[in-house]
mmCIF file of C-alpha atoms in Angstrom:
data_model
loop_
_atom_site.group_PDB
_atom_site.id
_atom_site.type_symbol
_atom_site.label_atom_id
_atom_site.label_comp_id
_atom_site.label_asym_id
_atom_site.label_seq_id
_atom_site.Cartn_x
_atom_site.Cartn_y
_atom_site.Cartn_z
ATOM 1 C CA GLU A 124 -14.277 14.294 0.088
ATOM 2 C CA VAL A 125 -12.950 10.789 0.726
ATOM 3 C CA GLN A 126 -10.929 10.805 3.600
ATOM 4 C CA LEU A 127 -8.674 8.263 5.965
ATOM 5 C CA LEU A 128 -7.622 9.617 9.502
ATOM 6 C CA GLU A 129 -5.565 7.499 11.447
ATOM 7 C CA SER A 130 -4.947 7.750 15.352
ATOM 8 C CA GLY A 131 -3.472 5.750 18.115
ATOM 9 C CA GLY A 132 0.193 5.811 17.495
ATOM 10 C CA GLY A 133 2.714 6.429 19.982
ATOM 11 C CA LEU A 134 6.081 5.000 21.914
ATOM 12 C CA VAL A 135 5.495 1.530 23.485
ATOM 13 C CA GLN A 136 7.592 -0.818 25.219
ATOM 14 C CA PRO A 137 8.648 -4.225 23.558
ATOM 15 C CA GLY A 138 5.727 -6.773 24.578
ATOM 16 C CA GLY A 139 3.358 -3.650 24.872
ATOM 17 C CA SER A 140 0.133 -3.400 23.040
ATOM 18 C CA LEU A 141 -1.612 -0.331 20.887
ATOM 19 C CA ARG A 142 -4.733 -0.018 19.234
ATOM 20 C CA LEU A 143 -4.800 1.932 16.122
ATOM 21 C CA SER A 144 -8.107 3.871 14.406
ATOM 22 C CA CYS A 145 -9.097 5.081 11.137
ATOM 23 C CA ALA A 146 -11.863 7.438 10.937
ATOM 24 C CA ALA A 147 -13.634 7.293 7.637
ATOM 25 C CA SER A 148 -15.569 10.270 5.937
ATOM 26 C CA GLY A 149 -17.006 10.821 2.668
ATOM 27 C CA PHE A 150 -17.895 7.078 2.250
ATOM 28 C CA THR A 151 -19.918 4.415 3.638
ATOM 29 C CA LEU A 152 -17.117 2.286 5.221
ATOM 30 C CA SER A 153 -19.459 -0.970 4.760
ATOM 31 C CA SER A 154 -19.229 -0.713 1.200
ATOM 32 C CA TYR A 155 -15.405 -1.338 1.054
ATOM 33 C CA ALA A 156 -12.996 -3.848 2.321
ATOM 34 C CA MET A 157 -10.109 -1.949 4.132
ATOM 35 C CA SER A 158 -6.130 -2.827 4.845
ATOM 36 C CA TRP A 159 -3.476 -1.643 7.061
ATOM 37 C CA VAL A 160 -0.098 -1.563 5.239
ATOM 38 C CA ARG A 161 3.311 -0.206 6.956
ATOM 39 C CA GLN A 162 6.176 1.222 6.320
ATOM 40 C CA ALA A 163 9.338 0.955 8.542
ATOM 41 C CA PRO A 164 12.052 4.350 8.742
ATOM 42 C CA GLY A 165 13.653 4.157 5.445
ATOM 43 C CA LYS A 166 12.058 1.242 4.333
ATOM 44 C CA GLY A 167 9.427 0.025 1.580
ATOM 45 C CA LEU A 168 5.853 -0.855 2.082
ATOM 46 C CA GLU A 169 4.596 -4.025 3.977
ATOM 47 C CA TRP A 170 0.946 -5.087 3.579
ATOM 48 C CA VAL A 171 -0.212 -6.002 6.997
ATOM 49 C CA SER A 172 -3.701 -6.823 7.244
ATOM 50 C CA GLY A 173 -7.226 -6.664 5.410
ATOM 51 C CA ILE A 174 -10.394 -6.893 6.347
ATOM 52 C CA SER A 175 -13.898 -7.713 4.056
ATOM 53 C CA GLY A 176 -16.308 -4.812 4.246
ATOM 54 C CA SER A 177 -18.454 -6.822 6.425
ATOM 55 C CA GLY A 178 -15.978 -7.881 8.433
ATOM 56 C CA GLY A 179 -16.457 -11.406 8.097
ATOM 57 C CA THR A 180 -13.157 -12.081 6.306
ATOM 58 C CA THR A 181 -9.874 -11.208 7.587
ATOM 59 C CA TYR A 182 -6.349 -11.703 6.389
ATOM 60 C CA TYR A 183 -2.972 -11.120 7.902
ATOM 61 C CA ALA A 184 0.641 -10.927 6.929
ATOM 62 C CA ASP A 185 2.784 -13.988 8.397
ATOM 63 C CA SER A 186 4.828 -11.347 10.720
ATOM 64 C CA VAL A 187 1.511 -10.289 12.353
ATOM 65 C CA LYS A 188 -0.292 -13.113 12.434
ATOM 66 C CA GLY A 189 -1.233 -14.265 16.006
ATOM 67 C CA ARG A 190 -0.557 -10.661 17.221
ATOM 68 C CA PHE A 191 -2.319 -8.314 15.791
ATOM 69 C CA THR A 192 -6.484 -8.145 14.803
ATOM 70 C CA ILE A 193 -8.027 -6.206 12.431
ATOM 71 C CA SER A 194 -11.720 -5.515 13.059
ATOM 72 C CA ARG A 195 -14.383 -2.920 12.026
ATOM 73 C CA ASP A 196 -17.146 -0.802 13.203
ATOM 74 C CA ASN A 197 -19.140 0.235 10.184
ATOM 75 C CA SER A 198 -21.645 1.755 12.552
ATOM 76 C CA LYS A 199 -19.094 4.144 13.663
ATOM 77 C CA ASN A 200 -17.242 4.413 10.145
ATOM 78 C CA THR A 201 -13.926 3.292 11.976
ATOM 79 C CA LEU A 202 -11.100 0.656 11.258
ATOM 80 C CA TYR A 203 -9.081 -0.867 14.031
ATOM 81 C CA LEU A 204 -5.809 -2.426 14.402
ATOM 82 C CA GLN A 205 -5.263 -3.946 17.649
ATOM 83 C CA MET A 206 -1.572 -4.559 18.141
ATOM 84 C CA ASN A 207 -0.292 -6.949 20.837
ATOM 85 C CA SER A 208 3.014 -8.458 21.898
ATOM 86 C CA LEU A 209 4.905 -5.152 19.997
ATOM 87 C CA ARG A 210 8.523 -5.985 18.811
ATOM 88 C CA ALA A 211 10.977 -3.564 17.464
ATOM 89 C CA ASP A 212 10.631 -4.866 14.320
ATOM 90 C CA ASP A 213 7.074 -3.402 14.545
ATOM 91 C CA THR A 214 8.006 -0.077 14.599
ATOM 92 C CA ALA A 215 6.515 2.035 11.370
ATOM 93 C CA VAL A 216 4.222 4.277 9.915
ATOM 94 C CA TYR A 217 0.831 2.569 9.768
ATOM 95 C CA TYR A 218 -1.381 3.352 7.098
ATOM 96 C CA CYS A 219 -5.226 2.578 6.700
ATOM 97 C CA ALA A 220 -6.482 2.095 3.086
ATOM 98 C CA GLN A 221 -9.453 1.472 1.251
ATOM 99 C CA ASP A 222 -9.737 -1.422 -0.989
ATOM 100 C CA ARG A 223 -11.642 -0.672 -4.619
ATOM 101 C CA PHE A 224 -14.103 -3.589 -3.655
ATOM 102 C CA ARG A 225 -16.433 -5.057 -0.763
ATOM 103 C CA GLY A 226 -14.523 -7.976 -0.656
ATOM 104 C CA VAL A 227 -10.465 -7.817 0.001
ATOM 105 C CA GLN A 228 -9.220 -7.621 -3.465
ATOM 106 C CA GLY A 229 -5.664 -5.772 -2.452
ATOM 107 C CA VAL A 230 -6.491 -2.553 -4.672
ATOM 108 C CA PHE A 231 -5.738 0.120 -2.661
ATOM 109 C CA ASP A 232 -6.979 3.882 -3.941
ATOM 110 C CA VAL A 233 -7.707 5.778 -0.995
ATOM 111 C CA TRP A 234 -4.806 6.227 1.917
ATOM 112 C CA GLY A 235 -4.560 7.682 5.560
ATOM 113 C CA GLN A 236 -1.834 10.078 5.952
ATOM 114 C CA GLY A 237 -0.704 7.416 8.453
ATOM 115 C CA THR A 238 0.174 6.817 12.264
ATOM 116 C CA THR A 239 3.490 6.129 13.737
ATOM 117 C CA VAL A 240 4.456 3.520 15.920
ATOM 118 C CA THR A 241 7.815 3.226 17.836
ATOM 119 C CA VAL A 242 8.343 -0.033 19.571
ATOM 120 C CA SER A 243 11.354 0.878 21.981
ATOM 121 C CA SER A 244 12.687 0.869 25.860
ATOM 122 C CA ASP B 119 3.646 -16.522 -0.737
ATOM 123 C CA ILE B 120 4.434 -14.351 -3.975
ATOM 124 C CA GLN B 121 7.246 -12.075 -4.061
ATOM 125 C CA MET B 122 7.802 -8.963 -6.235
ATOM 126 C CA THR B 123 11.241 -8.058 -7.419
ATOM 127 C CA GLN B 124 11.641 -4.483 -8.839
ATOM 128 C CA SER B 125 14.100 -2.667 -11.135
ATOM 129 C CA PRO B 126 16.065 -0.926 -10.546
ATOM 130 C CA SER B 127 16.085 0.092 -7.422
ATOM 131 C CA SER B 128 17.078 3.949 -8.191
ATOM 132 C CA LEU B 129 17.316 5.826 -11.357
ATOM 133 C CA SER B 130 18.551 9.440 -12.529
ATOM 134 C CA ALA B 131 16.766 10.835 -15.155
ATOM 135 C CA SER B 132 15.791 13.971 -16.570
ATOM 136 C CA VAL B 133 12.749 16.147 -17.570
ATOM 137 C CA GLY B 134 11.289 14.890 -20.546
ATOM 138 C CA ASP B 135 12.806 11.555 -20.314
ATOM 139 C CA ARG B 136 11.019 8.145 -21.019
ATOM 140 C CA VAL B 137 11.407 5.997 -18.165
ATOM 141 C CA THR B 138 10.421 2.426 -17.394
ATOM 142 C CA ILE B 139 10.392 0.442 -14.640
ATOM 143 C CA THR B 140 9.836 -3.123 -13.990
ATOM 144 C CA CYS B 141 8.646 -5.601 -11.745
ATOM 145 C CA ARG B 142 8.424 -9.576 -11.749
ATOM 146 C CA ALA B 143 6.415 -11.970 -9.583
ATOM 147 C CA ASN B 144 7.694 -15.102 -8.512
ATOM 148 C CA GLN B 145 4.611 -17.001 -10.218
ATOM 149 C CA SER B 146 1.902 -15.968 -12.335
ATOM 150 C CA ILE B 147 -0.294 -13.397 -11.118
ATOM 151 C CA SER B 148 -2.546 -12.888 -14.318
ATOM 152 C CA SER B 149 -3.193 -9.092 -14.470
ATOM 153 C CA HIS B 150 -3.121 -8.400 -10.891
ATOM 154 C CA SER B 151 -0.645 -6.210 -10.407
ATOM 155 C CA ASN B 152 -0.541 -2.243 -9.445
ATOM 156 C CA TRP B 153 1.801 0.847 -9.161
ATOM 157 C CA PHE B 154 2.265 3.122 -6.114
ATOM 158 C CA GLN B 155 3.780 6.832 -6.425
ATOM 159 C CA GLN B 156 5.060 7.796 -2.819
ATOM 160 C CA LYS B 157 6.690 11.679 -2.230
ATOM 161 C CA PRO B 158 8.920 11.835 1.375
ATOM 162 C CA GLY B 159 6.514 11.923 4.214
ATOM 163 C CA LYS B 160 3.314 11.454 2.223
ATOM 164 C CA ALA B 161 1.415 8.457 1.701
ATOM 165 C CA PRO B 162 1.279 6.091 -1.582
ATOM 166 C CA LYS B 163 -0.889 7.159 -4.402
ATOM 167 C CA LEU B 164 -2.153 4.695 -6.825
ATOM 168 C CA LEU B 165 -1.088 5.010 -10.307
ATOM 169 C CA ILE B 166 -1.851 1.969 -12.325
ATOM 170 C CA TYR B 167 -4.411 -0.946 -11.278
ATOM 171 C CA ALA B 168 -4.758 -4.206 -12.863
ATOM 172 C CA ALA B 169 -1.687 -3.635 -14.868
ATOM 173 C CA SER B 170 -3.075 -1.441 -17.523
ATOM 174 C CA SER B 171 -5.608 0.473 -15.945
ATOM 175 C CA LEU B 172 -5.045 4.385 -15.282
ATOM 176 C CA GLN B 173 -6.387 5.322 -11.794
ATOM 177 C CA SER B 174 -8.868 8.357 -12.331
ATOM 178 C CA GLY B 175 -7.167 11.837 -11.979
ATOM 179 C CA VAL B 176 -3.809 10.500 -12.974
ATOM 180 C CA PRO B 177 -2.052 12.046 -16.002
ATOM 181 C CA SER B 178 -2.170 9.764 -19.132
ATOM 182 C CA ARG B 179 1.709 10.291 -19.462
ATOM 183 C CA PHE B 180 1.622 7.346 -16.750
ATOM 184 C CA SER B 181 0.941 3.764 -18.308
ATOM 185 C CA GLY B 182 1.262 0.533 -17.506
ATOM 186 C CA SER B 183 1.749 -3.099 -19.312
ATOM 187 C CA GLY B 184 2.393 -6.776 -18.602
ATOM 188 C CA SER B 185 0.715 -10.072 -17.808
ATOM 189 C CA GLY B 186 1.425 -13.087 -15.726
ATOM 190 C CA THR B 187 4.711 -12.798 -14.250
ATOM 191 C CA ASP B 188 6.472 -9.433 -15.924
ATOM 192 C CA PHE B 189 5.033 -5.935 -15.705
ATOM 193 C CA THR B 190 6.360 -2.604 -16.589
ATOM 194 C CA LEU B 191 5.608 1.170 -15.476
ATOM 195 C CA THR B 192 6.345 3.909 -17.856
ATOM 196 C CA ILE B 193 6.569 7.398 -17.770
ATOM 197 C CA SER B 194 6.302 8.933 -21.446
ATOM 198 C CA SER B 195 7.719 12.231 -20.396
ATOM 199 C CA LEU B 196 9.163 13.089 -17.164
ATOM 200 C CA GLN B 197 7.445 16.321 -15.399
ATOM 201 C CA PRO B 198 9.455 17.768 -12.128
ATOM 202 C CA GLU B 199 6.581 16.412 -9.915
ATOM 203 C CA ASP B 200 7.402 12.924 -11.051
ATOM 204 C CA PHE B 201 10.561 12.493 -8.902
ATOM 205 C CA ALA B 202 9.430 9.990 -6.440
ATOM 206 C CA THR B 203 9.718 6.487 -5.370
ATOM 207 C CA TYR B 204 7.724 4.208 -7.482
ATOM 208 C CA TYR B 205 6.416 0.670 -6.154
ATOM 209 C CA CYS B 206 4.832 -2.421 -7.595
ATOM 210 C CA GLN B 207 2.481 -4.685 -5.680
ATOM 211 C CA HIS B 208 0.511 -7.504 -6.647
ATOM 212 C CA SER B 209 -3.259 -8.142 -5.444
ATOM 213 C CA TYR B 210 -3.640 -11.935 -6.957
ATOM 214 C CA ILE B 211 -3.979 -13.499 -3.455
ATOM 215 C CA ALA B 212 -3.363 -12.355 0.194
ATOM 216 C CA PRO B 213 -0.578 -11.447 1.277
ATOM 217 C CA TYR B 214 -0.709 -8.761 -0.851
ATOM 218 C CA SER B 215 2.889 -7.840 -0.884
ATOM 219 C CA PHE B 216 5.126 -4.881 -2.571
ATOM 220 C CA GLY B 217 8.463 -4.868 -4.636
ATOM 221 C CA GLN B 218 11.176 -3.113 -2.999
ATOM 222 C CA GLY B 219 10.716 0.331 -4.640
ATOM 223 C CA THR B 220 12.333 2.244 -7.300
ATOM 224 C CA ASN B 221 13.890 5.673 -6.537
ATOM 225 C CA LEU B 222 13.307 8.331 -9.464
ATOM 226 C CA GLU B 223 15.918 10.956 -8.499
ATOM 227 C CA ILE B 224 16.668 14.152 -11.025
ATOM 228 C CA LYS B 225 19.806 13.894 -13.323
#
């Protein structure tokens, strides 16, 4: 069964850092591009970042560019999101999502259950 | 960046009704539109991709249409499990933005 399991969320102070992980099972991670999508409390969905299957191409939303870094370790079947300089408006549930393709195409057909990040003092 | 504007933002309907949700992009995105269903506390679920392709396992009462800037999601006969929030999204070029969502409620 194809499954994505996020971890690493929690409470962090403004200006702090956090690293999210997304463990993939049931498929070979390197065959697919991956993205992070977030949802602030009571709000809609916001695409955050994407990475190609090889890891050679990355994309970011303007709201996180320069602060967040997406990466992957295909040997560990794991996707990461390093989040620095966190702000209150980064508070959200963060989902990892599998693209239908090896290149970043933005069609997300498998999602994890999400991990909650709260930025507050 | 491409913006997706969804309407209506909320909708009340009854079991058995035919429902249509629309989405407009602020520039042409060809057929690069997708639709998701989300229930409270759950991850989104892909329903339609490439404007009109039904994702595997999704009931055939769901359909999508459109190209260019205007897209629609139609549910032909609402079932109790269809009451949820629906989002359109474009996959034309990063950043891959979503519409603001349509909350489909029971009348």
